[in-house]
Amino acid sequence: MPELPEVESVARTLWDGTPSLNDQTIIKATIPLLKVIQQPDHLRFAAEIEQCCFINLNRIGKYLLFGIESAKGIRHTLVIHLRMTGRLFLVPEHEAHQQHTRLILHLHSGLALRFDDPRGFGRVWLVDDPAKVIGSLGPDGLTISYEQFTKQLAGSKRQLKPLLLDQSLIAGIGNIYADEILFRSQLHPLIPVSSLSEEQRQRLHSTIVSVLQEAVAMQGANIDGVFKAGKFQVAVYGRNGSPCPLCGDIIIKIKVAQRGTHVCPTCQHPTS
DNA sequence: CACTCTACCTGTGCGC
DNA sequence: TGCGCACAGGTAGAGT
């Protein structure tokens, strides 16, 4: 389940790695699962993306924004969201179509950008203005300032867990990093944000940024049996029944806002 | 308006 | 061994 650090890692691999997408021209699009194309319709998508060249790549929250330019110099943005099981590969043409491949962009170089997604939840847009897709996202979690954070939380009485998962407040945090952030902040997921002290609010903000930064530096998380993007080790996610690395108490799994939520009952006391 | 809940999917892992 | 089923979760859109 790629969240901000894993998506950032994908972006860096595709752009800074070898081979790179930078300056590659698209010959044609193949769309084995038509509904992954969210906008425009798949026929227009395929027609418009032909002969476009990749000129930059950005990430906001969990969204990848590929800047592309047509032969006539018209700029568009290819937006891709991997959702839970999406993956992107830059591969030789003969490896372009696998069992769960949902979109292939065939490139002039003989390579192909392959979008695989077993569950088919991932989505792709081709737009003139990316604000049409990502306009309602809050500030990116990797770089959000304390002033922005405070502003986003102002007036809310929501519990911390659903608050962290709300992409319109802070972009990029998913279920795994939400649990990790709350554990490191020593805050219980059910606490209403309105009841935090100034010190606790500052601690939560600095932990959001530091956990995401650390995970980005590690190229994402490594979770036994779930996924292995990078080397970041989680302390609580999926570790229910195991001892807390800080106090040795047993980590429990509860349900908060319909999400599996992992908590150390000692370190994250509801009234702390 | 502010928030909560469900549908969308399929691979995995459990119980019987 | 094999079958069936609950579970996993990000987001849009429906519901409260």
PDB file of C-alpha atoms (C1' of nucleotides) in Angstrom:
ATOM      1  CA  MET A   1       0.000   0.000   0.000  1.00  0.00           C
ATOM      2  CA  PRO A   2       2.040   2.880  -1.209  1.00  0.00           C
ATOM      3  CA  GLU A   3       1.804   6.020   0.887  1.00  0.00           C
ATOM      4  CA  LEU A   4       3.798   9.230   0.567  1.00  0.00           C
ATOM      5  CA  PRO A   5       7.284   7.732   1.133  1.00  0.00           C
ATOM      6  CA  GLU A   6       6.709   4.832  -1.260  1.00  0.00           C
ATOM      7  CA  VAL A   7       5.248   7.110  -3.943  1.00  0.00           C
ATOM      8  CA  GLU A   8       8.213   9.458  -3.535  1.00  0.00           C
ATOM      9  CA  SER A   9      10.490   6.472  -3.982  1.00  0.00           C
ATOM     10  CA  VAL A  10       8.696   5.477  -7.187  1.00  0.00           C
ATOM     11  CA  ALA A  11       9.075   9.025  -8.496  1.00  0.00           C
ATOM     12  CA  ARG A  12      12.804   9.114  -7.755  1.00  0.00           C
ATOM     13  CA  THR A  13      13.365   5.719  -9.351  1.00  0.00           C
ATOM     14  CA  LEU A  14      11.504   6.669 -12.523  1.00  0.00           C
ATOM     15  CA  TRP A  15      13.151  10.067 -12.879  1.00  0.00           C
ATOM     16  CA  ASP A  16      16.592   9.840 -11.293  1.00  0.00           C
ATOM     17  CA  GLY A  17      17.204   6.152 -11.924  1.00  0.00           C
ATOM     18  CA  THR A  18      18.656   4.359 -14.917  1.00  0.00           C
ATOM     19  CA  PRO A  19      16.837   4.171 -17.214  1.00  0.00           C
ATOM     20  CA  SER A  20      14.934   7.413 -16.645  1.00  0.00           C
ATOM     21  CA  LEU A  21      11.615   8.618 -18.018  1.00  0.00           C
ATOM     22  CA  ASN A  22      13.130  12.064 -18.518  1.00  0.00           C
ATOM     23  CA  ASP A  23      12.919  13.130 -22.182  1.00  0.00           C
ATOM     24  CA  GLN A  24      11.259   9.893 -23.315  1.00  0.00           C
ATOM     25  CA  THR A  25       8.609  10.168 -26.016  1.00  0.00           C
ATOM     26  CA  ILE A  26       5.406   8.115 -25.986  1.00  0.00           C
ATOM     27  CA  ILE A  27       4.645   6.222 -29.179  1.00  0.00           C
ATOM     28  CA  LYS A  28       1.307   4.832 -28.122  1.00  0.00           C
ATOM     29  CA  ALA A  29      -0.839   3.834 -25.157  1.00  0.00           C
ATOM     30  CA  THR A  30      -2.260   0.347 -24.576  1.00  0.00           C
ATOM     31  CA  ILE A  31      -5.036   0.160 -21.987  1.00  0.00           C
ATOM     32  CA  PRO A  32      -5.862  -3.418 -20.906  1.00  0.00           C
ATOM     33  CA  LEU A  33      -8.234  -2.121 -18.204  1.00  0.00           C
ATOM     34  CA  LEU A  34     -10.141   0.782 -19.701  1.00  0.00           C
ATOM     35  CA  LYS A  35     -11.613   2.062 -16.468  1.00  0.00           C
ATOM     36  CA  VAL A  36      -8.222   2.991 -15.014  1.00  0.00           C
ATOM     37  CA  ILE A  37      -8.438   6.007 -17.268  1.00  0.00           C
ATOM     38  CA  GLN A  38     -10.472   8.422 -15.231  1.00  0.00           C
ATOM     39  CA  GLN A  39     -10.249  11.445 -17.509  1.00  0.00           C
ATOM     40  CA  PRO A  40     -10.715  12.030 -20.424  1.00  0.00           C
ATOM     41  CA  ASP A  41     -12.358   8.946 -21.978  1.00  0.00           C
ATOM     42  CA  HIS A  42      -9.863   6.262 -22.953  1.00  0.00           C
ATOM     43  CA  LEU A  43     -10.027   7.027 -26.677  1.00  0.00           C
ATOM     44  CA  ARG A  44      -9.153  10.668 -26.203  1.00  0.00           C
ATOM     45  CA  PHE A  45      -6.546   9.716 -23.619  1.00  0.00           C
ATOM     46  CA  ALA A  46      -4.787   7.403 -26.068  1.00  0.00           C
ATOM     47  CA  ALA A  47      -4.992   9.919 -28.892  1.00  0.00           C
ATOM     48  CA  GLU A  48      -3.786  12.895 -26.883  1.00  0.00           C
ATOM     49  CA  ILE A  49      -0.870  11.187 -25.192  1.00  0.00           C
ATOM     50  CA  GLU A  50       0.682   9.957 -28.440  1.00  0.00           C
ATOM     51  CA  GLN A  51       3.945  11.694 -29.365  1.00  0.00           C
ATOM     52  CA  CYS A  52       4.068  13.460 -26.007  1.00  0.00           C
ATOM     53  CA  CYS A  53       7.432  13.731 -24.260  1.00  0.00           C
ATOM     54  CA  PHE A  54       8.057  13.471 -20.492  1.00  0.00           C
ATOM     55  CA  ILE A  55       9.524  16.747 -19.228  1.00  0.00           C
ATOM     56  CA  ASN A  56       9.180  16.563 -15.432  1.00  0.00           C
ATOM     57  CA  LEU A  57       7.815  14.517 -12.539  1.00  0.00           C
ATOM     58  CA  ASN A  58       6.398  15.756  -9.259  1.00  0.00           C
ATOM     59  CA  ARG A  59       4.581  14.194  -6.336  1.00  0.00           C
ATOM     60  CA  ILE A  60       1.870  15.702  -4.174  1.00  0.00           C
ATOM     61  CA  GLY A  61       0.539  13.494  -1.400  1.00  0.00           C
ATOM     62  CA  LYS A  62       0.137  10.057  -2.978  1.00  0.00           C
ATOM     63  CA  TYR A  63      -0.340  11.444  -6.489  1.00  0.00           C
ATOM     64  CA  LEU A  64       2.320  11.312  -9.210  1.00  0.00           C
ATOM     65  CA  LEU A  65       2.246  14.270 -11.619  1.00  0.00           C
ATOM     66  CA  PHE A  66       4.062  13.673 -14.888  1.00  0.00           C
ATOM     67  CA  GLY A  67       4.592  16.815 -16.945  1.00  0.00           C
ATOM     68  CA  ILE A  68       4.407  15.975 -20.639  1.00  0.00           C
ATOM     69  CA  GLU A  69       4.582  18.053 -23.813  1.00  0.00           C
ATOM     70  CA  SER A  70       3.055  17.340 -27.200  1.00  0.00           C
ATOM     71  CA  ALA A  71       4.965  17.631 -30.481  1.00  0.00           C
ATOM     72  CA  LYS A  72       3.281  21.017 -30.909  1.00  0.00           C
ATOM     73  CA  GLY A  73       4.568  22.180 -27.545  1.00  0.00           C
ATOM     74  CA  ILE A  74       1.275  21.869 -25.655  1.00  0.00           C
ATOM     75  CA  ARG A  75       1.715  20.870 -22.025  1.00  0.00           C
ATOM     76  CA  HIS A  76      -0.422  18.372 -20.162  1.00  0.00           C
ATOM     77  CA  THR A  77      -0.180  16.584 -16.856  1.00  0.00           C
ATOM     78  CA  LEU A  78      -0.446  12.814 -16.611  1.00  0.00           C
ATOM     79  CA  VAL A  79      -1.671  12.088 -13.097  1.00  0.00           C
ATOM     80  CA  ILE A  80      -1.367   8.595 -11.602  1.00  0.00           C
ATOM     81  CA  HIS A  81      -2.628   7.365  -8.233  1.00  0.00           C
ATOM     82  CA  LEU A  82      -1.439   3.869  -7.299  1.00  0.00           C
ATOM     83  CA  ARG A  83      -4.121   3.382  -4.622  1.00  0.00           C
ATOM     84  CA  MET A  84      -3.433   0.143  -2.767  1.00  0.00           C
ATOM     85  CA  THR A  85      -1.720  -2.244  -5.127  1.00  0.00           C
ATOM     86  CA  GLY A  86      -0.549  -0.164  -8.079  1.00  0.00           C
ATOM     87  CA  ARG A  87       3.077  -0.319  -9.251  1.00  0.00           C
ATOM     88  CA  LEU A  88       5.005   1.383 -12.042  1.00  0.00           C
ATOM     89  CA  PHE A  89       7.915  -0.094 -13.972  1.00  0.00           C
ATOM     90  CA  LEU A  90      10.132   1.178 -16.751  1.00  0.00           C
ATOM     91  CA  VAL A  91      10.902  -1.980 -18.685  1.00  0.00           C
ATOM     92  CA  PRO A  92      12.033  -3.240 -22.094  1.00  0.00           C
ATOM     93  CA  GLU A  93       9.199  -3.508 -24.604  1.00  0.00           C
ATOM     94  CA  HIS A  94       9.049  -7.311 -24.411  1.00  0.00           C
ATOM     95  CA  GLU A  95       8.205  -7.098 -20.676  1.00  0.00           C
ATOM     96  CA  ALA A  96       5.445  -4.569 -21.229  1.00  0.00           C
ATOM     97  CA  HIS A  97       2.418  -6.791 -20.648  1.00  0.00           C
ATOM     98  CA  GLN A  98       2.034  -8.928 -17.511  1.00  0.00           C
ATOM     99  CA  GLN A  99      -0.978 -10.528 -15.842  1.00  0.00           C
ATOM    100  CA  HIS A 100      -2.153  -7.420 -13.984  1.00  0.00           C
ATOM    101  CA  THR A 101      -0.948  -4.734 -16.348  1.00  0.00           C
ATOM    102  CA  ARG A 102      -3.598  -1.990 -16.618  1.00  0.00           C
ATOM    103  CA  LEU A 103      -1.838   0.608 -18.776  1.00  0.00           C
ATOM    104  CA  ILE A 104       1.238   0.557 -21.001  1.00  0.00           C
ATOM    105  CA  LEU A 105       2.892   3.646 -22.436  1.00  0.00           C
ATOM    106  CA  HIS A 106       5.155   2.445 -25.245  1.00  0.00           C
ATOM    107  CA  LEU A 107       8.204   4.649 -25.609  1.00  0.00           C
ATOM    108  CA  HIS A 108      10.314   5.639 -28.580  1.00  0.00           C
ATOM    109  CA  SER A 109      13.434   4.274 -26.865  1.00  0.00           C
ATOM    110  CA  GLY A 110      12.130   0.698 -26.939  1.00  0.00           C
ATOM    111  CA  LEU A 111      11.187   0.837 -23.285  1.00  0.00           C
ATOM    112  CA  ALA A 112       7.670   0.937 -21.851  1.00  0.00           C
ATOM    113  CA  LEU A 113       6.142   2.510 -18.756  1.00  0.00           C
ATOM    114  CA  ARG A 114       4.036  -0.306 -17.300  1.00  0.00           C
ATOM    115  CA  PHE A 115       1.297   0.253 -14.721  1.00  0.00           C
ATOM    116  CA  ASP A 116       0.418  -2.967 -12.882  1.00  0.00           C
ATOM    117  CA  ASP A 117      -2.393  -3.168 -10.349  1.00  0.00           C
ATOM    118  CA  PRO A 118      -3.876  -6.519  -9.223  1.00  0.00           C
ATOM    119  CA  ARG A 119      -6.940  -4.937  -7.648  1.00  0.00           C
ATOM    120  CA  GLY A 120      -7.488  -2.389 -10.356  1.00  0.00           C
ATOM    121  CA  PHE A 121      -8.156   0.467  -7.931  1.00  0.00           C
ATOM    122  CA  GLY A 122      -5.425   2.729  -9.278  1.00  0.00           C
ATOM    123  CA  ARG A 123      -6.462   5.652 -11.478  1.00  0.00           C
ATOM    124  CA  VAL A 124      -4.968   7.741 -14.279  1.00  0.00           C
ATOM    125  CA  TRP A 125      -5.885  11.202 -15.570  1.00  0.00           C
ATOM    126  CA  LEU A 126      -4.627  13.323 -18.453  1.00  0.00           C
ATOM    127  CA  VAL A 127      -5.455  16.962 -17.807  1.00  0.00           C
ATOM    128  CA  ASP A 128      -4.396  20.467 -18.757  1.00  0.00           C
ATOM    129  CA  ASP A 129      -4.562  21.640 -15.160  1.00  0.00           C
ATOM    130  CA  PRO A 130      -3.680  19.179 -12.364  1.00  0.00           C
ATOM    131  CA  ALA A 131      -5.781  21.232  -9.942  1.00  0.00           C
ATOM    132  CA  LYS A 132      -8.772  19.464 -11.476  1.00  0.00           C
ATOM    133  CA  VAL A 133      -7.536  16.251  -9.846  1.00  0.00           C
ATOM    134  CA  ILE A 134      -5.581  17.310  -6.784  1.00  0.00           C
ATOM    135  CA  GLY A 135      -7.209  20.653  -6.031  1.00  0.00           C
ATOM    136  CA  SER A 136      -8.747  19.557  -2.755  1.00  0.00           C
ATOM    137  CA  LEU A 137      -5.575  18.085  -1.234  1.00  0.00           C
ATOM    138  CA  GLY A 138      -4.136  19.662   1.882  1.00  0.00           C
ATOM    139  CA  PRO A 139      -0.456  20.576   2.268  1.00  0.00           C
ATOM    140  CA  ASP A 140       1.992  17.745   1.593  1.00  0.00           C
ATOM    141  CA  GLY A 141       2.879  15.889   4.792  1.00  0.00           C
ATOM    142  CA  LEU A 142       6.601  15.893   4.073  1.00  0.00           C
ATOM    143  CA  THR A 143       6.878  19.663   4.121  1.00  0.00           C
ATOM    144  CA  ILE A 144       3.853  20.960   6.042  1.00  0.00           C
ATOM    145  CA  SER A 145       4.777  23.817   8.398  1.00  0.00           C
ATOM    146  CA  TYR A 146       3.471  24.078  11.934  1.00  0.00           C
ATOM    147  CA  GLU A 147       1.471  27.166  10.923  1.00  0.00           C
ATOM    148  CA  GLN A 148      -0.182  25.262   8.058  1.00  0.00           C
ATOM    149  CA  PHE A 149      -0.810  22.289  10.333  1.00  0.00           C
ATOM    150  CA  THR A 150      -2.494  24.418  12.970  1.00  0.00           C
ATOM    151  CA  LYS A 151      -4.610  26.097  10.322  1.00  0.00           C
ATOM    152  CA  GLN A 152      -5.737  22.753   8.882  1.00  0.00           C
ATOM    153  CA  LEU A 153      -6.804  21.522  12.320  1.00  0.00           C
ATOM    154  CA  ALA A 154      -8.520  24.681  13.439  1.00  0.00           C
ATOM    155  CA  GLY A 155     -12.035  24.083  14.711  1.00  0.00           C
ATOM    156  CA  SER A 156     -11.940  20.303  14.211  1.00  0.00           C
ATOM    157  CA  LYS A 157     -13.059  17.934  16.935  1.00  0.00           C
ATOM    158  CA  ARG A 158     -12.168  14.794  15.032  1.00  0.00           C
ATOM    159  CA  GLN A 159     -10.241  11.882  16.416  1.00  0.00           C
ATOM    160  CA  LEU A 160      -6.557  11.863  15.537  1.00  0.00           C
ATOM    161  CA  LYS A 161      -6.618   8.754  13.355  1.00  0.00           C
ATOM    162  CA  PRO A 162      -9.320   9.790  10.864  1.00  0.00           C
ATOM    163  CA  LEU A 163      -7.846  13.286  10.911  1.00  0.00           C
ATOM    164  CA  LEU A 164      -4.429  12.042   9.803  1.00  0.00           C
ATOM    165  CA  LEU A 165      -6.030   9.958   7.048  1.00  0.00           C
ATOM    166  CA  ASP A 166      -7.982  12.905   5.622  1.00  0.00           C
ATOM    167  CA  GLN A 167      -6.092  13.921   2.465  1.00  0.00           C
ATOM    168  CA  SER A 168      -7.849  17.300   2.340  1.00  0.00           C
ATOM    169  CA  LEU A 169      -6.178  18.218   5.633  1.00  0.00           C
ATOM    170  CA  ILE A 170      -2.712  16.702   5.140  1.00  0.00           C
ATOM    171  CA  ALA A 171      -1.756  14.899   1.917  1.00  0.00           C
ATOM    172  CA  GLY A 172       0.179  11.641   1.880  1.00  0.00           C
ATOM    173  CA  ILE A 173      -0.496   9.775   5.123  1.00  0.00           C
ATOM    174  CA  GLY A 174      -2.185   6.358   4.889  1.00  0.00           C
ATOM    175  CA  ASN A 175      -3.094   3.724   7.432  1.00  0.00           C
ATOM    176  CA  ILE A 176       0.433   2.458   8.032  1.00  0.00           C
ATOM    177  CA  TYR A 177       2.131   5.796   8.629  1.00  0.00           C
ATOM    178  CA  ALA A 178      -0.849   7.121  10.605  1.00  0.00           C
ATOM    179  CA  ASP A 179      -0.332   4.337  13.156  1.00  0.00           C
ATOM    180  CA  GLU A 180       3.419   4.883  13.176  1.00  0.00           C
ATOM    181  CA  ILE A 181       3.079   8.650  13.639  1.00  0.00           C
ATOM    182  CA  LEU A 182       0.611   8.287  16.510  1.00  0.00           C
ATOM    183  CA  PHE A 183       2.810   5.715  18.227  1.00  0.00           C
ATOM    184  CA  ARG A 184       5.912   7.905  17.981  1.00  0.00           C
ATOM    185  CA  SER A 185       3.887  10.890  19.171  1.00  0.00           C
ATOM    186  CA  GLN A 186       2.670   8.751  22.084  1.00  0.00           C
ATOM    187  CA  LEU A 187      -0.873   9.827  21.290  1.00  0.00           C
ATOM    188  CA  HIS A 188      -3.919   7.539  21.232  1.00  0.00           C
ATOM    189  CA  PRO A 189      -5.785   7.395  17.873  1.00  0.00           C
ATOM    190  CA  LEU A 190      -9.146   8.104  19.523  1.00  0.00           C
ATOM    191  CA  ILE A 191      -8.111  11.393  21.154  1.00  0.00           C
ATOM    192  CA  PRO A 192     -10.044  14.369  19.694  1.00  0.00           C
ATOM    193  CA  VAL A 193      -7.626  16.847  18.160  1.00  0.00           C
ATOM    194  CA  SER A 194      -9.443  19.632  20.001  1.00  0.00           C
ATOM    195  CA  SER A 195      -8.274  18.223  23.341  1.00  0.00           C
ATOM    196  CA  LEU A 196      -4.543  18.305  22.523  1.00  0.00           C
ATOM    197  CA  SER A 197      -2.314  20.653  24.446  1.00  0.00           C
ATOM    198  CA  GLU A 198      -0.069  23.034  22.528  1.00  0.00           C
ATOM    199  CA  GLU A 199       2.897  20.807  23.349  1.00  0.00           C
ATOM    200  CA  GLN A 200       1.081  17.703  22.072  1.00  0.00           C
ATOM    201  CA  ARG A 201       0.051  19.474  18.871  1.00  0.00           C
ATOM    202  CA  GLN A 202       3.650  20.499  18.236  1.00  0.00           C
ATOM    203  CA  ARG A 203       4.825  16.969  18.950  1.00  0.00           C
ATOM    204  CA  LEU A 204       2.289  15.516  16.512  1.00  0.00           C
ATOM    205  CA  HIS A 205       3.316  17.950  13.781  1.00  0.00           C
ATOM    206  CA  SER A 206       7.047  17.353  14.176  1.00  0.00           C
ATOM    207  CA  THR A 207       6.501  13.582  14.258  1.00  0.00           C
ATOM    208  CA  ILE A 208       4.482  13.654  11.025  1.00  0.00           C
ATOM    209  CA  VAL A 209       7.325  15.412   9.236  1.00  0.00           C
ATOM    210  CA  SER A 210      10.126  13.387  10.806  1.00  0.00           C
ATOM    211  CA  VAL A 211       8.515   9.971  10.267  1.00  0.00           C
ATOM    212  CA  LEU A 212       7.789  10.778   6.619  1.00  0.00           C
ATOM    213  CA  GLN A 213      11.286  12.208   6.084  1.00  0.00           C
ATOM    214  CA  GLU A 214      12.877   9.179   7.664  1.00  0.00           C
ATOM    215  CA  ALA A 215      10.769   6.810   5.579  1.00  0.00           C
ATOM    216  CA  VAL A 216      11.581   8.723   2.386  1.00  0.00           C
ATOM    217  CA  ALA A 217      15.294   8.480   3.213  1.00  0.00           C
ATOM    218  CA  MET A 218      14.808   4.703   3.599  1.00  0.00           C
ATOM    219  CA  GLN A 219      12.938   4.479   0.256  1.00  0.00           C
ATOM    220  CA  GLY A 220       9.722   3.457   2.003  1.00  0.00           C
ATOM    221  CA  ALA A 221       8.613   0.776   4.434  1.00  0.00           C
ATOM    222  CA  ASN A 222       9.508  -2.849   4.765  1.00  0.00           C
ATOM    223  CA  ILE A 223       6.629  -4.762   6.320  1.00  0.00           C
ATOM    224  CA  ASP A 224       6.886  -8.504   6.751  1.00  0.00           C
ATOM    225  CA  GLY A 225       4.585 -10.287   4.367  1.00  0.00           C
ATOM    226  CA  VAL A 226       2.829  -7.104   3.261  1.00  0.00           C
ATOM    227  CA  PHE A 227       5.259  -5.180   1.118  1.00  0.00           C
ATOM    228  CA  LYS A 228       8.905  -4.346   0.854  1.00  0.00           C
ATOM    229  CA  ALA A 229       9.463  -0.977  -0.781  1.00  0.00           C
ATOM    230  CA  GLY A 230      12.473   0.096   1.258  1.00  0.00           C
ATOM    231  CA  LYS A 231      14.133  -0.308   4.637  1.00  0.00           C
ATOM    232  CA  PHE A 232      11.933   1.728   6.964  1.00  0.00           C
ATOM    233  CA  GLN A 233      10.886  -0.516   9.869  1.00  0.00           C
ATOM    234  CA  VAL A 234       7.469   0.036  11.413  1.00  0.00           C
ATOM    235  CA  ALA A 235       7.059  -0.182  15.175  1.00  0.00           C
ATOM    236  CA  VAL A 236       3.347  -0.970  15.470  1.00  0.00           C
ATOM    237  CA  TYR A 237       1.636  -1.585  12.124  1.00  0.00           C
ATOM    238  CA  GLY A 238       0.821  -5.293  11.796  1.00  0.00           C
ATOM    239  CA  ARG A 239       2.698  -6.030  15.021  1.00  0.00           C
ATOM    240  CA  ASN A 240      -0.305  -6.718  17.247  1.00  0.00           C
ATOM    241  CA  GLY A 241       0.538  -9.445  19.750  1.00  0.00           C
ATOM    242  CA  SER A 242       4.206  -8.453  19.739  1.00  0.00           C
ATOM    243  CA  PRO A 243       5.968  -6.448  22.453  1.00  0.00           C
ATOM    244  CA  CYS A 244       6.207  -2.673  22.129  1.00  0.00           C
ATOM    245  CA  PRO A 245       9.791  -1.700  21.255  1.00  0.00           C
ATOM    246  CA  LEU A 246       9.667   1.069  23.877  1.00  0.00           C
ATOM    247  CA  CYS A 247       7.985  -0.459  26.923  1.00  0.00           C
ATOM    248  CA  GLY A 248       7.503  -4.160  26.198  1.00  0.00           C
ATOM    249  CA  ASP A 249       3.730  -4.090  26.638  1.00  0.00           C
ATOM    250  CA  ILE A 250       1.796  -6.040  24.016  1.00  0.00           C
ATOM    251  CA  ILE A 251       0.647  -4.079  20.971  1.00  0.00           C
ATOM    252  CA  ILE A 252      -3.066  -4.416  20.323  1.00  0.00           C
ATOM    253  CA  LYS A 253      -5.188  -3.988  17.219  1.00  0.00           C
ATOM    254  CA  ILE A 254      -8.408  -2.021  17.421  1.00  0.00           C
ATOM    255  CA  LYS A 255     -10.787  -0.568  14.866  1.00  0.00           C
ATOM    256  CA  VAL A 256     -10.927   3.202  14.440  1.00  0.00           C
ATOM    257  CA  ALA A 257     -13.035   4.750  11.702  1.00  0.00           C
ATOM    258  CA  GLN A 258     -13.335   1.318  10.030  1.00  0.00           C
ATOM    259  CA  ARG A 259      -9.553   0.992   9.854  1.00  0.00           C
ATOM    260  CA  GLY A 260      -7.323  -1.567  11.491  1.00  0.00           C
ATOM    261  CA  THR A 261      -5.361   0.461  14.048  1.00  0.00           C
ATOM    262  CA  HIS A 262      -2.321  -0.662  16.018  1.00  0.00           C
ATOM    263  CA  VAL A 263      -1.671   0.788  19.463  1.00  0.00           C
ATOM    264  CA  CYS A 264       0.618   0.314  22.440  1.00  0.00           C
ATOM    265  CA  PRO A 265      -1.830   0.532  25.365  1.00  0.00           C
ATOM    266  CA  THR A 266       0.911   1.844  27.670  1.00  0.00           C
ATOM    267  CA  CYS A 267       2.752   4.337  25.436  1.00  0.00           C
ATOM    268  CA  GLN A 268      -0.449   5.665  23.867  1.00  0.00           C
ATOM    269  CA  HIS A 269      -2.709   6.053  26.853  1.00  0.00           C
ATOM    270  CA  PRO A 270      -6.080   7.635  25.879  1.00  0.00           C
ATOM    271  CA  THR A 271      -5.722  10.345  28.537  1.00  0.00           C
ATOM    272  CA  SER A 272      -2.017  11.064  28.104  1.00  0.00           C
TER     273      SER A 272
ATOM    274  C1'  DC B   1     -21.273  22.064   6.504  1.00  0.00           C
ATOM    275  C1'  DA B   2     -18.747  18.626   8.856  1.00  0.00           C
ATOM    276  C1'  DC B   3     -18.201  14.382   9.317  1.00  0.00           C
ATOM    277  C1'  DT B   4     -19.107   9.078   8.744  1.00  0.00           C
ATOM    278  C1'  DC B   5     -19.936   5.052   6.099  1.00  0.00           C
ATOM    279  C1'  DT B   6     -19.932   1.988   2.074  1.00  0.00           C
ATOM    280  C1'  DA B   7     -18.684   0.233  -2.565  1.00  0.00           C
ATOM    281  C1'  DC B   8     -15.190  -0.757  -5.314  1.00  0.00           C
ATOM    282  C1'  DC B   9     -11.603  -5.088  -6.079  1.00  0.00           C
ATOM    283  C1'  DT B  10      -8.655  -9.471  -5.678  1.00  0.00           C
ATOM    284  C1'  DG B  11      -4.815 -11.942  -3.298  1.00  0.00           C
ATOM    285  C1'  DT B  12      -3.949 -13.876   1.101  1.00  0.00           C
ATOM    286  C1'  DG B  13      -4.616 -16.600   5.001  1.00  0.00           C
ATOM    287  C1'  DC B  14      -7.504 -18.629   8.192  1.00  0.00           C
ATOM    288  C1'  DG B  15     -10.941 -22.185   9.942  1.00  0.00           C
ATOM    289  C1'  DC B  16     -13.259 -26.262   9.074  1.00  0.00           C
TER     290       DC B  16
ATOM    291  C1'  DT C   1      -6.140 -31.155   0.748  1.00  0.00           C
ATOM    292  C1'  DG C   2      -9.433 -27.985  -0.585  1.00  0.00           C
ATOM    293  C1'  DC C   3     -13.101 -24.958  -0.085  1.00  0.00           C
ATOM    294  C1'  DG C   4     -15.323 -20.687   1.428  1.00  0.00           C
ATOM    295  C1'  DC C   5     -15.040 -16.553   3.562  1.00  0.00           C
ATOM    296  C1'  DA C   6     -13.321 -12.543   6.130  1.00  0.00           C
ATOM    297  C1'  DC C   7      -9.976  -9.246   5.650  1.00  0.00           C
ATOM    298  C1'  DA C   8      -6.836  -5.754   3.760  1.00  0.00           C
ATOM    299  C1'  DG C   9      -7.259  -0.347   2.450  1.00  0.00           C
ATOM    300  C1'  DG C  10      -7.611   4.896  -0.580  1.00  0.00           C
ATOM    301  C1'  DT C  11     -10.960   7.367  -2.343  1.00  0.00           C
ATOM    302  C1'  DA C  12     -15.472   8.961  -4.382  1.00  0.00           C
ATOM    303  C1'  DG C  13     -19.800   9.568  -3.431  1.00  0.00           C
ATOM    304  C1'  DA C  14     -23.793   8.629  -0.708  1.00  0.00           C
ATOM    305  C1'  DG C  15     -25.648   9.079   3.832  1.00  0.00           C
ATOM    306  C1'  DT C  16     -26.417  11.336   8.470  1.00  0.00           C
TER     307       DT C  16
END
